[in-house]
PDB file of C-alpha atoms in Angstrom:
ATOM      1  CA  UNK A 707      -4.715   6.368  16.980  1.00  0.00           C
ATOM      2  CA  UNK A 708      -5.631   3.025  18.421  1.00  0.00           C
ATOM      3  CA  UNK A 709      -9.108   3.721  19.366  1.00  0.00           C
ATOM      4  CA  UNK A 710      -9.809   4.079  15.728  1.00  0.00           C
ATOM      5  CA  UNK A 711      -8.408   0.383  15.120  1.00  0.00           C
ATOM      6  CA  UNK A 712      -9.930  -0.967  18.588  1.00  0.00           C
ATOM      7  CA  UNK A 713     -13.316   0.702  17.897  1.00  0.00           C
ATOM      8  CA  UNK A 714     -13.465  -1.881  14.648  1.00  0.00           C
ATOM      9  CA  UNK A 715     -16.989  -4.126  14.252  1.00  0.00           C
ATOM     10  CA  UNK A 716     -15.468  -6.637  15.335  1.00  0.00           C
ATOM     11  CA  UNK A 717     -17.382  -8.483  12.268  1.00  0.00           C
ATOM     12  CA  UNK A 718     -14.749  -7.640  10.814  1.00  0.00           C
ATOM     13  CA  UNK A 719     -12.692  -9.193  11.503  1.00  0.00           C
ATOM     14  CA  UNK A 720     -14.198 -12.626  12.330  1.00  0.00           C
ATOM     15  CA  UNK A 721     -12.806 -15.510  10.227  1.00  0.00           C
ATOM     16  CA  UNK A 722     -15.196 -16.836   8.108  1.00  0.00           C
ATOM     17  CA  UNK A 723     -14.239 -20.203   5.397  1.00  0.00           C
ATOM     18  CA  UNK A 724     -15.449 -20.732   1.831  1.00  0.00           C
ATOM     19  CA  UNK A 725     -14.892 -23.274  -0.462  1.00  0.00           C
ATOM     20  CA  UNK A 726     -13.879 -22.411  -3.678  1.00  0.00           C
ATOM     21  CA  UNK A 727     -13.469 -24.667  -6.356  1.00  0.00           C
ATOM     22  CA  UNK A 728      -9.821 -24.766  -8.263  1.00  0.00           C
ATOM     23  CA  UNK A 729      -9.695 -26.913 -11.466  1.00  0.00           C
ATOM     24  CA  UNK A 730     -12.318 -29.185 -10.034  1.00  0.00           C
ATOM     25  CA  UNK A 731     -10.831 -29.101  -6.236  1.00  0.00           C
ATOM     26  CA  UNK A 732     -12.979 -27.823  -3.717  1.00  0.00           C
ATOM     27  CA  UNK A 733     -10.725 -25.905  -1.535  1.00  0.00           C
ATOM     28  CA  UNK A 734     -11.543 -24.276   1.508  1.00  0.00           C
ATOM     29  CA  UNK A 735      -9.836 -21.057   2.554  1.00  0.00           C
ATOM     30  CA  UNK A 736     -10.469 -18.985   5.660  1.00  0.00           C
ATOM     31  CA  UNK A 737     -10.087 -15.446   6.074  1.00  0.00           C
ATOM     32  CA  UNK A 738     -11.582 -12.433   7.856  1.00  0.00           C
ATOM     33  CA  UNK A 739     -14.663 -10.847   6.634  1.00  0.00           C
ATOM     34  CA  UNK A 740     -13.097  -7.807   5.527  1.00  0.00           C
ATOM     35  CA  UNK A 741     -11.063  -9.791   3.153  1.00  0.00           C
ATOM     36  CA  UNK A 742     -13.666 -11.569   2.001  1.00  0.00           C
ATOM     37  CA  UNK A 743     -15.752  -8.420   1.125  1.00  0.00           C
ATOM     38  CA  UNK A 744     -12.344  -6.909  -0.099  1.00  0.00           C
ATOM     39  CA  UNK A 745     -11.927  -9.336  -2.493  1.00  0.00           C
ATOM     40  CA  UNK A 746     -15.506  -9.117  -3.444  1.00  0.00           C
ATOM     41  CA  UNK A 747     -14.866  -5.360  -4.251  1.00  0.00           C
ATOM     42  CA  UNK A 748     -12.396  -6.972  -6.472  1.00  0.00           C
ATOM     43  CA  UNK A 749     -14.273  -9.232  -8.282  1.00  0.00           C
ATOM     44  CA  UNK A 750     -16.618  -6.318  -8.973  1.00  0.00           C
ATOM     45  CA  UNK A 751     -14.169  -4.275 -10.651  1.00  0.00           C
ATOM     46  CA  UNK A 752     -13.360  -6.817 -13.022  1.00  0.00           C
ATOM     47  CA  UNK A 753     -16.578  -8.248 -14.039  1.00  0.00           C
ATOM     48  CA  UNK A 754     -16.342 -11.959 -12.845  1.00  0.00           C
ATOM     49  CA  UNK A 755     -17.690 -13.420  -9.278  1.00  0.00           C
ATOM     50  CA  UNK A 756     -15.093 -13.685  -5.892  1.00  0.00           C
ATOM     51  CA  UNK A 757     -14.899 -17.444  -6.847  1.00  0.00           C
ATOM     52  CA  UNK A 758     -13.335 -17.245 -10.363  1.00  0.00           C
ATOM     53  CA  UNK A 759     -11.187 -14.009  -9.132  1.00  0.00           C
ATOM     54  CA  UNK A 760      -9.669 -16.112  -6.048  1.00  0.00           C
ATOM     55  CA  UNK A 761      -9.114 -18.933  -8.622  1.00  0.00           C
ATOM     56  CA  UNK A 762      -7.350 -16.815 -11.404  1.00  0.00           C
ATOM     57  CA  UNK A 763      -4.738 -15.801  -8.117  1.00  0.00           C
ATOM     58  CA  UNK A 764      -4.181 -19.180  -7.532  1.00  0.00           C
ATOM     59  CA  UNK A 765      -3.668 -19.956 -10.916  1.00  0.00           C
ATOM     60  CA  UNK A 766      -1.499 -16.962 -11.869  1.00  0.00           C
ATOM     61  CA  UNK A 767       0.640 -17.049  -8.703  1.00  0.00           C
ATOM     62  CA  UNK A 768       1.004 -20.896  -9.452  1.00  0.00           C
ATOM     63  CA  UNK A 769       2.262 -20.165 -13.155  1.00  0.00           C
ATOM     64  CA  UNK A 770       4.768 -17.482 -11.699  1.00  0.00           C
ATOM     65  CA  UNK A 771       5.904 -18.901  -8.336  1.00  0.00           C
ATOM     66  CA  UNK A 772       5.713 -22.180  -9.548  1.00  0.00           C
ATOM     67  CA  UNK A 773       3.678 -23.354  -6.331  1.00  0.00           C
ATOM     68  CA  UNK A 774       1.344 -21.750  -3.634  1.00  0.00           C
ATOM     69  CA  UNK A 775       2.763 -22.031  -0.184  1.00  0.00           C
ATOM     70  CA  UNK A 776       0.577 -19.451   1.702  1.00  0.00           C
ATOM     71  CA  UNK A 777      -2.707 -18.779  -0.195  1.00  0.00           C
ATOM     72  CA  UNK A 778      -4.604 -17.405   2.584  1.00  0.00           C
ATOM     73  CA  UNK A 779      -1.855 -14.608   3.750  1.00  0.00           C
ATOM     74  CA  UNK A 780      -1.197 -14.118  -0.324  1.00  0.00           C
ATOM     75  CA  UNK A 781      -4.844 -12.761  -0.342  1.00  0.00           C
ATOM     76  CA  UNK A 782      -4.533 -11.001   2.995  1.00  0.00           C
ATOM     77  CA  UNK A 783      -1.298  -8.681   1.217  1.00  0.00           C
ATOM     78  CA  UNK A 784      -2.887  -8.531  -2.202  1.00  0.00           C
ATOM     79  CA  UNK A 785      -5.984  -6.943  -0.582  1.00  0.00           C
ATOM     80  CA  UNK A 786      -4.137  -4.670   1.259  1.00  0.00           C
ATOM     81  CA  UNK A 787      -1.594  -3.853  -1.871  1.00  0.00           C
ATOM     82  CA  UNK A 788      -4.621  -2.993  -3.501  1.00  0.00           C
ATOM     83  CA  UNK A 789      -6.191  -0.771  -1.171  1.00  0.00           C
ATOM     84  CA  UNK A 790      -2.828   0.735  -1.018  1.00  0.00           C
ATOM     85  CA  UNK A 791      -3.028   0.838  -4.768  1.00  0.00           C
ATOM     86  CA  UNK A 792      -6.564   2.989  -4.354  1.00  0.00           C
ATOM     87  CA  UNK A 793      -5.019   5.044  -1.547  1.00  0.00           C
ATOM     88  CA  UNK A 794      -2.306   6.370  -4.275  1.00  0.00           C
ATOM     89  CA  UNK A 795      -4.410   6.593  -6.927  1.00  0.00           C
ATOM     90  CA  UNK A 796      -6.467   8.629  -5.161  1.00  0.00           C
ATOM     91  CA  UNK A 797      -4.299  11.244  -3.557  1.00  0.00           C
ATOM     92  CA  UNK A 798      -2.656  11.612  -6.952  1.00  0.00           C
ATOM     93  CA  UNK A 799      -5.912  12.872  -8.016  1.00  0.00           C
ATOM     94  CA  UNK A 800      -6.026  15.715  -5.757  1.00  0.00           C
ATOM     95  CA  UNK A 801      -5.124  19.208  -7.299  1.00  0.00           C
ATOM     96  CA  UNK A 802      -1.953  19.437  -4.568  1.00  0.00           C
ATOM     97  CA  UNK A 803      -0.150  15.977  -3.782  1.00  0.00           C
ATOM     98  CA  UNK A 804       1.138  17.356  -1.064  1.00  0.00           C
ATOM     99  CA  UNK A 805      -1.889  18.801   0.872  1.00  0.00           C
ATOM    100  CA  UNK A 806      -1.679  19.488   4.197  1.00  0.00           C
ATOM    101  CA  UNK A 807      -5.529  18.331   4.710  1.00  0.00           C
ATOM    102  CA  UNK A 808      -4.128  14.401   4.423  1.00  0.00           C
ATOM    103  CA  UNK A 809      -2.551  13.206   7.862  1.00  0.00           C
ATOM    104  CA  UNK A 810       1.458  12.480   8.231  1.00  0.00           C
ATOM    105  CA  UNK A 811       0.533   8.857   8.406  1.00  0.00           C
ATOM    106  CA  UNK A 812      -1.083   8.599   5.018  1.00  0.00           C
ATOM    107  CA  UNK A 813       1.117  10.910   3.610  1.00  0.00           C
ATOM    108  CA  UNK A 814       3.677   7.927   4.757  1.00  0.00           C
ATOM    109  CA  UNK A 815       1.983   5.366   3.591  1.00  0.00           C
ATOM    110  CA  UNK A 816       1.578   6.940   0.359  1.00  0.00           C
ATOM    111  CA  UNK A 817       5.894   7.357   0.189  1.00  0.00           C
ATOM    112  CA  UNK A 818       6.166   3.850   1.426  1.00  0.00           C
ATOM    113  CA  UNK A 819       3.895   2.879  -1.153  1.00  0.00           C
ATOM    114  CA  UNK A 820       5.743   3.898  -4.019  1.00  0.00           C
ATOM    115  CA  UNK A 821       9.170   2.210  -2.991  1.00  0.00           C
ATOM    116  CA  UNK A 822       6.861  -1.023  -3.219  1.00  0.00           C
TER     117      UNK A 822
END
């Protein structure tokens, strides 16, 4: 299993900042590349540029935590909630949920997922 993970372009997984502007702010947020082109996927899907989708986070988690104490690690877990998200959406799409061809750890992650 971990020469899967260890085998990883380690592009990857390099840190890389931006600055992104909030209300007039420049901020400057580093994450991994991966994120980054995560989040880009992201923006895609909804029509509007990484920028103004990494903005409308801030803003919306602002509005319902009431401040943002961890921006960076909030985008790290909703990229991976919504790859989880994908992952779900996409075995519940196959003809038999339960097919043997997935492995026993996505199968897992898939239960896990829905407890979430």
């Amino acid at each position: 299993m971990c020469e899967y993970f260890v085998k990883a372009d380690p592009i990857q997984y390099e840190q890389r900042t931006r600055t992104i502007r909030i209300h007039g702010v420049l901020t400057s947020i580093r994450l991994e590349n991966m994120v980054w082109d995560i989040l880009a996927e992201m923006a895609e899907e909804e029509q509007c540029t990484t920028n103004h989708l990494v903005a409308t986070f801030h803003d919306e988690i602002l509005a319902h935590r009431g401040e943002v104490p961890n921006f960076a690690s909030f985008l790290r877990v909703t990229c991976m909630r919504y790859l989880r998200r994908k992952l779900i959406a996409a075995e519940r799409a196959l003809p038999n949920a339960a097919s043997p061809a997935l492995p026993a750890a996505t199968s897992k992650i898939v239960a896990m997922a829905g407890k979430a």
